Amino acid sequence: RERAVWGSARRAQTAAKRLCWAGISFILLFFIIIKGKCPEDEWDESTIELFLHELAVMDSNNFLGNCGVGEREGRVASGLVARRHYRLIHGIGRSGDISAVQPKAAGSSLLNKLTNSVVLDIIKLAGVRTVTSCFVVPMATGMSLTLCFLTLRHKRPKAKYIIWPRIDQKSCFKSMITAGFEPVVIENVLEGDELRTDIKAVEAKIKVLGAENILCVHSTTSCFAPRVPDRLEELAVICANYDIPHIVNNAYGVQSSKCMHLIQQGARVGRIDAFVQSLDKNFMVPVGGAIIAGFSESFIQEISKMYPGRASASPSLDVLITLLSLGTSGYKQLLKERKEMFSYLSSELKKLADIHNERLLDTPHNPISLAMSLKNLDENNDAAVTQLGSMLFTRQVSGARVVPCGSVQTVNNYTFEGFMSHTNDYPCAYLNAASAIGIKKQDVDIFLKRLDKCLKTFRKEVKKEETKMQIL
Ligand SMILES: *Cc1c(COP(=O)(O)O)cnc(C)c1O
Ligand SMILES: *[C@@H]1O[C@H](CO)[C@@H](O)[C@H](O)[C@H]1NC(C)=O
């Protein structure tokens, strides 16, 4: 009899606990689900932790008295690992669809839906107001583009080619190769210092190849100067006229209102099927995720259905935590600071360039990346440009990218002349610097100081560097 009493007491306690959790969950979830939006003000860390805990207790692996006899039961051997994931172990999606609800894991599924909804809100806020659908994928940008191409493959069985205005980033190129298509490289045209989309060449190529043989046009917004974002409006109009899908690589474009505006305009006047952006480059989270977004809910759903199996919830969790802890006001503030730092970097780099008898290249269409010529340095000393690169690197300047003239590189059996510079023969060597989200004035100041030092002492330093390199 005593055992029976204890048993029913324990059951009552468990039920009470569940009700209590459910009550709190309900309040918190209500708060966001009603809006399905990113809160304006940031949440503090303990609120976010409580919220994640509420979600976790809705997953079956965390039920009291759960017994699992399946092959995937969310068992985790290490407590450290369990805590690293806030006990959300089941991942997202079901075997048939990465966006589907998993009944074993109501909490994780809710997390997934909520993340996608909050992220959609941020994309709208960042400038693509008419976006209708998006989802987070636990793959970086290149693989996410591949997934888009593979989805289109079923709709266009005859297609073999992808029209691609050149951008010298290997993952862009490989995303098409991996999907099994043949990239048709459209060389950029030089307008002043800028490298811009050759719209006429795109249209001519479509006529030569035949629209039905083309899978899609694959354009790019964010890129290194002196290349500038593609002429999205014109490309989108061509795609609409020839009935060719259009996939946009918006890798780090969410942080720039200009890139987002281009996408919005492209979709308004022409055709954009999907645009893909990196999580780490836009939201200050670890590498590992991307967002696939678009204007047709059914097409975005088709892409999410192409993903085989379940997926890691980590990228979704990271971006949700980040957005809740920033709020829209915090994110907007980061965007504003980035823009201010871009102007600052631009004016200071121009001053530095003038002092060293070089030029800040005139690339007004690129809102994130800048380029400073290294013409004189290059002409006085052949090896100087690459040496400057290594000097900056050893002085802990990361991300400044030195581009010499005429480097040749083969990617997947395709040879690019002038690789890194987005064109076969750019008129001069140059150095890139970017103002990306999270950058601080201190980053800019220290970079300029070190660059100045390198350039000043360059002639003296070259010999020392050479011997140092030889010793190394
Ligand atoms: C970063 C980047 C990529 C590749 O991104 P991953 O996330 O590494 O796949 C592709 N294109 C552009 C323009 C990029 O900046
Ligand atoms: C690369 O191209 C060469 C010559 O066209 C060819 O022989 C080789 O098989 C190709 N390699 C791959 C991996 O496609």
Coordinates of C-alpha atoms and ligand atoms in Angstrom, one line a residue:
R1 CA 0.0 0.0 0.0
E2 CA 2.9 2.4 0.9
R3 CA 4.4 1.8 -2.5
A4 CA 1.1 2.6 -4.2
V5 CA 0.8 5.9 -2.3
W6 CA 4.4 6.9 -3.2
G7 CA 3.7 6.0 -6.8
S8 CA 0.6 8.1 -7.1
A9 CA 2.3 11.0 -5.3
R10 CA 5.2 10.9 -7.8
R11 CA 2.8 10.8 -10.7
A12 CA 0.9 13.8 -9.3
Q13 CA 4.2 15.6 -8.9
T14 CA 5.2 14.9 -12.4
A15 CA 1.9 16.0 -13.8
A16 CA 2.1 19.2 -11.8
K17 CA 5.6 19.9 -13.1
R18 CA 4.5 19.4 -16.6
L19 CA 1.5 21.6 -16.2
C20 CA 3.7 24.2 -14.6
W21 CA 6.3 24.0 -17.5
A22 CA 3.5 24.1 -20.0
G23 CA 2.1 27.2 -18.3
I24 CA 5.3 29.1 -18.5
S25 CA 6.0 27.9 -22.0
F26 CA 2.6 29.0 -23.1
I27 CA 3.2 32.5 -21.8
L28 CA 6.6 32.9 -23.4
L29 CA 5.7 31.2 -26.7
F30 CA 2.5 33.2 -26.9
F31 CA 4.7 36.3 -26.7
I32 CA 6.6 35.7 -29.9
I33 CA 4.3 33.4 -31.8
I34 CA 1.5 35.9 -31.8
K35 CA 3.9 38.2 -33.6
G36 CA 6.1 35.6 -35.3
K37 CA 8.5 38.4 -35.4
C38 CA 11.8 39.4 -34.0
P39 CA 11.2 41.4 -30.7
E40 CA 12.2 45.0 -31.0
D41 CA 14.1 45.0 -27.7
E42 CA 16.7 42.5 -26.7
W43 CA 16.0 39.7 -24.3
D44 CA 18.4 39.2 -21.5
E45 CA 20.4 35.9 -21.3
S46 CA 18.4 34.3 -18.5
T47 CA 15.1 34.9 -20.3
I48 CA 16.6 33.3 -23.5
E49 CA 17.9 30.3 -21.5
L50 CA 14.6 29.8 -19.8
F51 CA 12.8 30.0 -23.1
L52 CA 15.2 27.4 -24.6
H53 CA 14.7 25.2 -21.6
E54 CA 10.9 25.4 -22.1
L55 CA 11.4 24.3 -25.7
A56 CA 13.7 21.4 -24.7
V57 CA 11.2 19.9 -22.2
M58 CA 8.8 19.5 -25.1
D59 CA 11.2 17.1 -26.8
S60 CA 10.6 13.4 -26.1
N61 CA 14.2 12.7 -25.1
N62 CA 13.7 15.1 -22.1
F63 CA 10.3 13.7 -21.0
L64 CA 10.3 12.2 -17.5
G65 CA 9.5 8.5 -17.8
N66 CA 10.2 8.4 -21.5
C67 CA 11.3 5.0 -22.8
G68 CA 12.9 4.9 -26.2
V69 CA 13.2 1.8 -28.4
G70 CA 14.0 3.4 -31.7
E71 CA 17.3 3.9 -33.5
R72 CA 17.4 7.6 -33.0
E73 CA 16.3 8.6 -29.5
G74 CA 18.3 11.7 -28.7
R75 CA 20.6 10.0 -26.3
V76 CA 23.7 12.0 -25.6
A77 CA 26.6 10.5 -23.7
S78 CA 28.2 13.7 -22.6
G79 CA 26.5 16.2 -20.3
L80 CA 28.8 18.9 -21.8
V81 CA 27.4 18.1 -25.3
A82 CA 23.9 18.1 -24.0
R83 CA 24.3 21.5 -22.4
R84 CA 26.1 22.9 -25.5
H85 CA 22.8 22.2 -27.4
Y86 CA 20.5 23.2 -24.6
R87 CA 19.3 19.6 -24.6
L88 CA 17.7 20.1 -28.1
I89 CA 19.1 16.9 -29.5
H90 CA 16.7 15.9 -32.2
G91 CA 17.7 18.3 -34.9
I92 CA 15.2 19.7 -37.3
G93 CA 12.9 18.3 -40.0
R94 CA 11.7 14.9 -40.9
S95 CA 13.2 12.5 -43.4
G96 CA 11.1 14.0 -46.2
D97 CA 11.4 17.7 -45.5
I98 CA 13.7 20.0 -43.5
S99 CA 10.8 22.3 -42.6
A100 CA 8.4 19.6 -41.4
V101 CA 7.3 19.1 -37.8
Q102 CA 8.8 16.2 -36.0
P103 CA 6.3 14.7 -33.5
K104 CA 9.0 13.3 -31.3
A105 CA 10.5 16.7 -31.0
A106 CA 7.9 19.3 -30.6
G107 CA 10.3 21.8 -29.0
S108 CA 12.9 21.5 -31.7
S109 CA 10.3 21.8 -34.4
L110 CA 8.8 24.9 -32.8
L111 CA 12.3 26.3 -32.6
N112 CA 12.8 25.7 -36.3
K113 CA 9.5 27.4 -37.3
L114 CA 10.2 30.3 -35.0
T115 CA 13.7 30.8 -36.3
N116 CA 12.5 30.8 -39.9
S117 CA 9.8 33.3 -39.0
V118 CA 12.1 35.6 -37.1
V119 CA 14.7 35.5 -39.9
L120 CA 12.0 36.3 -42.4
D121 CA 11.1 39.3 -40.4
I122 CA 14.8 40.4 -40.4
I123 CA 15.1 40.0 -44.2
K124 CA 12.0 42.2 -44.6
L125 CA 13.4 44.8 -42.2
A126 CA 16.8 44.7 -44.0
G127 CA 15.1 45.8 -47.3
V128 CA 13.5 42.9 -49.1
R129 CA 10.0 43.8 -48.1
T130 CA 8.1 41.5 -50.4
V131 CA 9.9 38.3 -49.5
T132 CA 7.3 35.6 -48.7
S133 CA 9.2 32.6 -47.5
C134 CA 12.6 31.5 -46.2
F135 CA 14.3 28.7 -44.2
V136 CA 17.6 28.2 -42.5
V137 CA 19.8 25.3 -43.8
P138 CA 22.7 23.9 -41.8
M139 CA 25.0 24.2 -44.8
A140 CA 27.2 27.2 -45.8
T141 CA 26.4 29.4 -48.8
G142 CA 28.0 27.3 -51.5
M143 CA 26.2 24.1 -50.7
S144 CA 22.9 26.0 -50.3
L145 CA 23.3 27.3 -53.8
T146 CA 23.9 23.7 -54.9
L147 CA 20.6 22.7 -53.3
C148 CA 18.8 25.4 -55.2
F149 CA 20.3 24.3 -58.5
L150 CA 19.4 20.7 -57.8
T151 CA 15.8 21.7 -57.1
L152 CA 15.6 23.5 -60.5
R153 CA 17.0 20.4 -62.3
H154 CA 13.7 18.6 -61.9
K155 CA 11.8 21.5 -63.4
R156 CA 14.1 21.9 -66.4
P157 CA 15.2 18.4 -67.5
K158 CA 16.9 19.6 -70.7
A159 CA 19.0 22.2 -69.0
K160 CA 22.8 21.8 -68.9
Y161 CA 24.2 25.3 -68.4
I162 CA 24.2 28.0 -65.8
I163 CA 24.8 31.6 -66.9
W164 CA 27.2 33.1 -64.4
P165 CA 28.6 36.6 -64.4
R166 CA 32.1 36.0 -63.3
I167 CA 33.0 36.4 -59.6
D168 CA 36.3 35.0 -58.4
Q169 CA 35.3 33.0 -55.4
K170 CA 35.8 29.3 -55.7
S171 CA 32.7 28.2 -53.8
C172 CA 30.4 30.1 -56.2
F173 CA 31.9 28.2 -59.1
K174 CA 32.0 24.9 -57.3
S175 CA 28.4 25.2 -56.2
M176 CA 27.4 24.8 -59.9
I177 CA 30.0 22.0 -60.7
T178 CA 28.9 20.0 -57.7
A179 CA 25.3 20.2 -58.8
G180 CA 26.4 18.7 -62.2
F181 CA 26.0 21.8 -64.4
E182 CA 28.3 23.6 -66.8
P183 CA 29.0 27.2 -65.8
V184 CA 28.9 29.6 -68.7
V185 CA 31.2 32.4 -67.5
I186 CA 30.2 35.9 -68.6
E187 CA 33.2 38.2 -68.3
N188 CA 32.6 41.5 -66.6
V189 CA 33.1 44.9 -68.3
L190 CA 35.3 47.7 -67.0
E191 CA 33.4 50.9 -66.4
G192 CA 35.8 53.5 -64.9
D193 CA 37.4 51.5 -62.1
E194 CA 34.3 49.2 -61.6
L195 CA 33.8 45.7 -63.0
R196 CA 30.1 45.4 -63.9
T197 CA 27.7 42.8 -65.4
D198 CA 27.9 42.5 -69.2
I199 CA 24.1 42.5 -69.8
K200 CA 24.5 42.3 -73.6
A201 CA 26.8 39.3 -73.3
V202 CA 24.3 37.5 -71.0
E203 CA 21.5 38.0 -73.5
A204 CA 23.6 37.0 -76.5
K205 CA 24.7 33.8 -74.7
I206 CA 21.1 32.9 -73.9
K207 CA 20.2 33.3 -77.6
V208 CA 23.1 31.1 -78.6
L209 CA 22.5 28.3 -76.1
G210 CA 18.7 28.4 -76.2
A211 CA 16.6 29.2 -73.1
E212 CA 15.5 25.7 -72.4
N213 CA 19.1 24.5 -72.2
I214 CA 19.8 26.9 -69.4
L215 CA 19.1 25.9 -65.9
C216 CA 19.2 29.5 -64.5
V217 CA 21.1 32.7 -64.3
H218 CA 23.3 32.7 -61.1
S219 CA 24.1 36.3 -60.1
T220 CA 25.9 37.8 -57.2
T221 CA 25.3 40.9 -55.0
S222 CA 28.0 41.1 -52.3
C223 CA 31.6 40.9 -53.7
F224 CA 35.1 42.3 -53.5
A225 CA 35.7 45.6 -55.1
P226 CA 36.4 46.7 -57.8
R227 CA 33.7 44.2 -58.9
V228 CA 30.3 45.6 -57.9
P229 CA 26.9 43.9 -57.3
D230 CA 25.4 42.5 -60.5
R231 CA 22.9 44.6 -62.4
L232 CA 20.1 42.6 -60.8
E233 CA 17.2 44.6 -62.3
E234 CA 18.3 44.0 -65.9
L235 CA 19.2 40.4 -65.2
A236 CA 15.8 39.8 -63.6
V237 CA 14.0 41.4 -66.6
I238 CA 16.0 39.1 -69.0
C239 CA 15.1 36.1 -66.9
A240 CA 11.4 37.0 -67.0
N241 CA 11.5 37.6 -70.7
Y242 CA 13.2 34.3 -71.6
D243 CA 11.4 32.4 -68.8
I244 CA 14.7 31.4 -67.1
P245 CA 15.0 31.0 -63.4
H246 CA 17.2 33.4 -61.5
I247 CA 19.2 32.5 -58.3
V248 CA 21.0 35.3 -56.5
N249 CA 24.1 34.7 -54.3
N250 CA 23.6 37.3 -51.6
A251 CA 26.4 35.9 -49.4
Y252 CA 27.0 38.9 -47.1
G253 CA 24.4 41.2 -48.6
V254 CA 21.8 41.2 -45.8
Q255 CA 24.0 43.7 -43.9
S256 CA 23.8 46.2 -46.8
S257 CA 20.6 48.0 -47.6
K258 CA 21.9 48.5 -51.1
C259 CA 22.2 44.8 -51.8
M260 CA 18.8 44.1 -50.3
H261 CA 17.3 47.0 -52.3
L262 CA 18.7 45.4 -55.5
I263 CA 17.0 42.2 -54.7
Q264 CA 13.7 43.9 -54.0
Q265 CA 13.9 45.9 -57.2
G266 CA 14.9 42.8 -59.2
A267 CA 11.9 40.9 -57.9
R268 CA 9.6 43.8 -58.6
V269 CA 10.5 44.4 -62.2
G270 CA 11.6 40.9 -63.2
R271 CA 12.3 37.5 -61.9
I272 CA 14.2 36.2 -58.9
D273 CA 13.4 32.7 -57.8
A274 CA 15.6 32.5 -54.7
F275 CA 18.4 34.4 -52.9
V276 CA 20.9 32.8 -50.6
Q277 CA 22.7 34.4 -47.7
S278 CA 25.3 33.2 -45.2
L279 CA 24.4 33.1 -41.5
D280 CA 27.9 33.8 -40.2
K281 CA 28.6 36.7 -42.5
N282 CA 25.4 38.5 -41.7
F283 CA 24.5 37.6 -38.2
M284 CA 27.7 37.1 -36.3
V285 CA 27.3 33.4 -35.6
P286 CA 29.7 30.5 -36.2
V287 CA 30.1 29.2 -39.7
G288 CA 27.7 26.5 -40.6
G289 CA 24.4 27.9 -41.9
A290 CA 22.7 29.8 -44.6
I291 CA 19.2 31.2 -45.4
I292 CA 17.4 30.3 -48.6
A293 CA 14.7 32.9 -49.3
G294 CA 12.3 33.8 -52.1
F295 CA 9.1 35.3 -53.4
S296 CA 7.2 32.1 -54.1
E297 CA 6.3 30.0 -51.1
S298 CA 5.8 26.9 -53.2
F299 CA 9.3 27.1 -54.8
I300 CA 11.0 27.7 -51.4
Q301 CA 9.1 24.7 -50.1
E302 CA 10.2 22.6 -53.0
I303 CA 13.8 23.4 -52.1
S304 CA 13.3 22.5 -48.5
K305 CA 11.8 19.2 -49.6
M306 CA 14.9 18.5 -51.7
Y307 CA 17.0 18.3 -48.5
P308 CA 17.4 14.6 -47.7
G309 CA 16.8 13.6 -44.1
R310 CA 17.0 15.6 -40.9
A311 CA 19.4 18.4 -40.2
S312 CA 21.4 19.9 -37.4
A313 CA 19.5 22.5 -35.4
S314 CA 22.7 24.3 -34.3
P315 CA 22.7 27.0 -36.9
S316 CA 19.0 27.7 -36.3
L317 CA 19.6 27.8 -32.6
D318 CA 22.6 30.1 -32.9
V319 CA 20.8 32.6 -35.1
L320 CA 17.6 32.6 -33.0
I321 CA 19.6 33.2 -29.8
T322 CA 21.5 36.0 -31.5
L323 CA 18.4 37.7 -32.9
L324 CA 16.6 37.5 -29.5
S325 CA 19.6 38.9 -27.7
L326 CA 19.9 41.8 -30.2
G327 CA 16.3 42.5 -30.9
T328 CA 15.5 44.4 -34.1
S329 CA 16.8 47.6 -32.5
G330 CA 20.2 45.9 -31.8
Y331 CA 20.5 44.5 -35.3
K332 CA 19.6 47.9 -36.9
Q333 CA 22.2 49.5 -34.7
L334 CA 24.8 47.1 -36.0
L335 CA 23.8 47.8 -39.6
K336 CA 24.0 51.6 -38.9
E337 CA 27.5 51.2 -37.3
R338 CA 28.7 49.2 -40.3
K339 CA 27.6 51.8 -42.7
E340 CA 29.3 54.6 -40.7
M341 CA 32.5 52.5 -40.5
F342 CA 32.3 52.0 -44.3
S343 CA 32.4 55.8 -44.8
Y344 CA 35.1 56.2 -42.3
L345 CA 37.3 53.4 -43.8
S346 CA 36.6 54.9 -47.3
S347 CA 37.7 58.4 -46.4
E348 CA 40.7 57.3 -44.4
L349 CA 41.9 54.8 -47.0
K350 CA 41.7 57.5 -49.6
K351 CA 43.9 59.8 -47.5
L352 CA 46.4 57.0 -47.0
A353 CA 46.4 56.1 -50.7
D354 CA 47.1 59.8 -51.7
I355 CA 50.0 59.9 -49.3
H356 CA 51.6 56.8 -50.8
N357 CA 51.0 58.0 -54.4
E358 CA 48.3 55.4 -54.9
R359 CA 44.5 55.7 -55.5
L360 CA 41.4 54.6 -53.7
L361 CA 39.6 52.9 -56.7
D362 CA 36.3 54.6 -57.5
T363 CA 33.7 51.9 -56.9
P364 CA 30.6 53.7 -55.7
H365 CA 28.3 50.7 -56.4
N366 CA 30.1 48.5 -53.9
P367 CA 28.6 49.2 -50.5
I368 CA 30.9 46.9 -48.4
S369 CA 34.3 46.3 -50.0
L370 CA 36.9 48.9 -51.1
A371 CA 40.0 48.7 -53.2
M372 CA 43.2 50.7 -53.1
S373 CA 45.6 50.5 -56.1
L374 CA 49.1 49.2 -55.6
K375 CA 50.2 50.4 -59.0
N376 CA 53.4 52.2 -58.1
L377 CA 54.4 49.5 -55.6
D378 CA 53.9 46.9 -58.3
E379 CA 55.8 48.8 -61.0
N380 CA 58.8 49.5 -58.8
N381 CA 59.2 45.9 -57.6
D382 CA 57.7 42.8 -59.1
A383 CA 57.4 40.8 -55.9
A384 CA 56.3 43.8 -53.7
V385 CA 52.6 43.1 -54.0
T386 CA 52.7 39.6 -52.7
Q387 CA 55.2 40.6 -50.1
L388 CA 52.9 43.3 -48.8
G389 CA 50.3 40.6 -48.4
S390 CA 52.6 38.5 -46.3
M391 CA 53.8 41.5 -44.3
L392 CA 50.2 42.4 -43.4
F393 CA 49.5 38.8 -42.5
T394 CA 52.5 38.6 -40.1
R395 CA 51.4 41.9 -38.6
Q396 CA 48.0 40.3 -37.7
V397 CA 46.0 42.2 -40.3
S398 CA 43.4 39.7 -41.3
G399 CA 41.0 40.1 -44.2
A400 CA 43.0 42.6 -46.2
R401 CA 43.3 40.9 -49.5
V402 CA 46.2 41.7 -51.8
V403 CA 45.5 41.1 -55.5
P404 CA 48.4 40.9 -57.9
C405 CA 48.1 41.2 -61.6
G406 CA 47.9 38.2 -63.8
S407 CA 47.6 35.3 -61.4
V408 CA 46.2 32.2 -63.1
Q409 CA 44.2 29.5 -61.3
T410 CA 42.5 26.4 -62.4
V411 CA 39.3 25.5 -60.6
N412 CA 37.6 22.2 -61.5
N413 CA 39.5 22.1 -64.8
Y414 CA 38.4 25.6 -65.7
T415 CA 41.3 28.1 -66.0
F416 CA 40.8 31.7 -64.8
E417 CA 43.2 34.4 -66.0
G418 CA 43.7 37.1 -63.5
F419 CA 42.1 35.0 -60.8
M420 CA 40.9 36.9 -57.7
S421 CA 40.4 40.1 -59.7
H422 CA 37.1 39.0 -61.4
T423 CA 38.5 39.7 -64.9
N424 CA 41.3 38.5 -67.2
D425 CA 43.4 41.6 -67.1
Y426 CA 42.6 44.3 -64.5
P427 CA 44.7 47.5 -65.1
C428 CA 46.5 47.4 -61.7
A429 CA 47.3 45.4 -58.6
Y430 CA 45.3 46.4 -55.6
L431 CA 44.4 45.8 -51.9
N432 CA 40.9 45.1 -50.6
A433 CA 39.5 46.0 -47.3
A434 CA 35.9 45.7 -46.2
S435 CA 33.6 47.1 -43.6
A436 CA 31.5 44.2 -42.5
I437 CA 29.0 43.8 -39.7
G438 CA 30.5 44.1 -36.2
I439 CA 33.5 46.1 -37.4
K440 CA 34.8 48.6 -34.8
K441 CA 36.5 52.0 -35.3
Q442 CA 39.5 50.4 -33.7
D443 CA 39.8 47.8 -36.4
V444 CA 39.9 50.5 -39.0
D445 CA 42.4 52.6 -37.2
I446 CA 44.8 49.8 -36.4
F447 CA 44.6 48.5 -40.0
L448 CA 45.4 51.9 -41.4
K449 CA 48.3 52.4 -39.0
R450 CA 49.8 49.0 -39.9
L451 CA 49.2 49.4 -43.6
D452 CA 50.8 52.9 -43.5
K453 CA 53.8 51.4 -41.6
C454 CA 54.2 48.6 -44.1
L455 CA 54.1 50.9 -47.1
K456 CA 56.4 53.5 -45.5
T457 CA 59.1 51.1 -44.5
F458 CA 58.5 48.9 -47.5
R459 CA 61.7 49.4 -49.4
K460 CA 63.8 49.0 -46.3
E461 CA 61.7 46.1 -45.1
V462 CA 61.7 44.1 -48.3
K463 CA 65.3 42.9 -47.7
K464 CA 64.6 42.0 -44.1
E465 CA 61.4 40.2 -45.0
E466 CA 63.2 38.2 -47.6
T467 CA 65.8 37.0 -45.2
K468 CA 63.1 36.3 -42.6
M469 CA 61.1 34.3 -45.2
Q470 CA 64.3 32.4 -46.1
I471 CA 64.9 31.5 -42.5
L472 CA 61.3 30.4 -42.1
Ligands
LIG1 C1 31.5 33.6 -48.6 C2 31.0 33.6 -50.0 C3 30.7 32.4 -50.6 C4 30.8 31.1 -50.0 O1 30.3 31.0 -48.8 P1 30.4 29.6 -47.9 O2 29.4 30.0 -46.9 O3 31.8 29.5 -47.5 O4 29.9 28.5 -48.8 C5 30.2 32.5 -51.9 N1 30.1 33.7 -52.5 C6 30.4 34.8 -52.0 C7 30.3 36.1 -52.7 C8 30.9 34.8 -50.7 O5 31.3 36.0 -50.1
LIG2 C1 40.4 18.2 -67.4 O1 40.6 18.5 -68.7 C2 41.4 17.6 -69.4 C3 41.7 18.1 -70.8 O2 40.6 18.7 -71.3 C4 40.9 16.2 -69.4 O3 41.7 15.3 -70.0 C5 40.7 15.8 -67.9 O4 40.0 14.5 -67.9 C6 39.8 16.8 -67.2 N1 39.7 16.4 -65.8 C7 38.6 16.4 -65.1 C8 38.7 16.1 -63.7 O5 37.5 16.7 -65.6

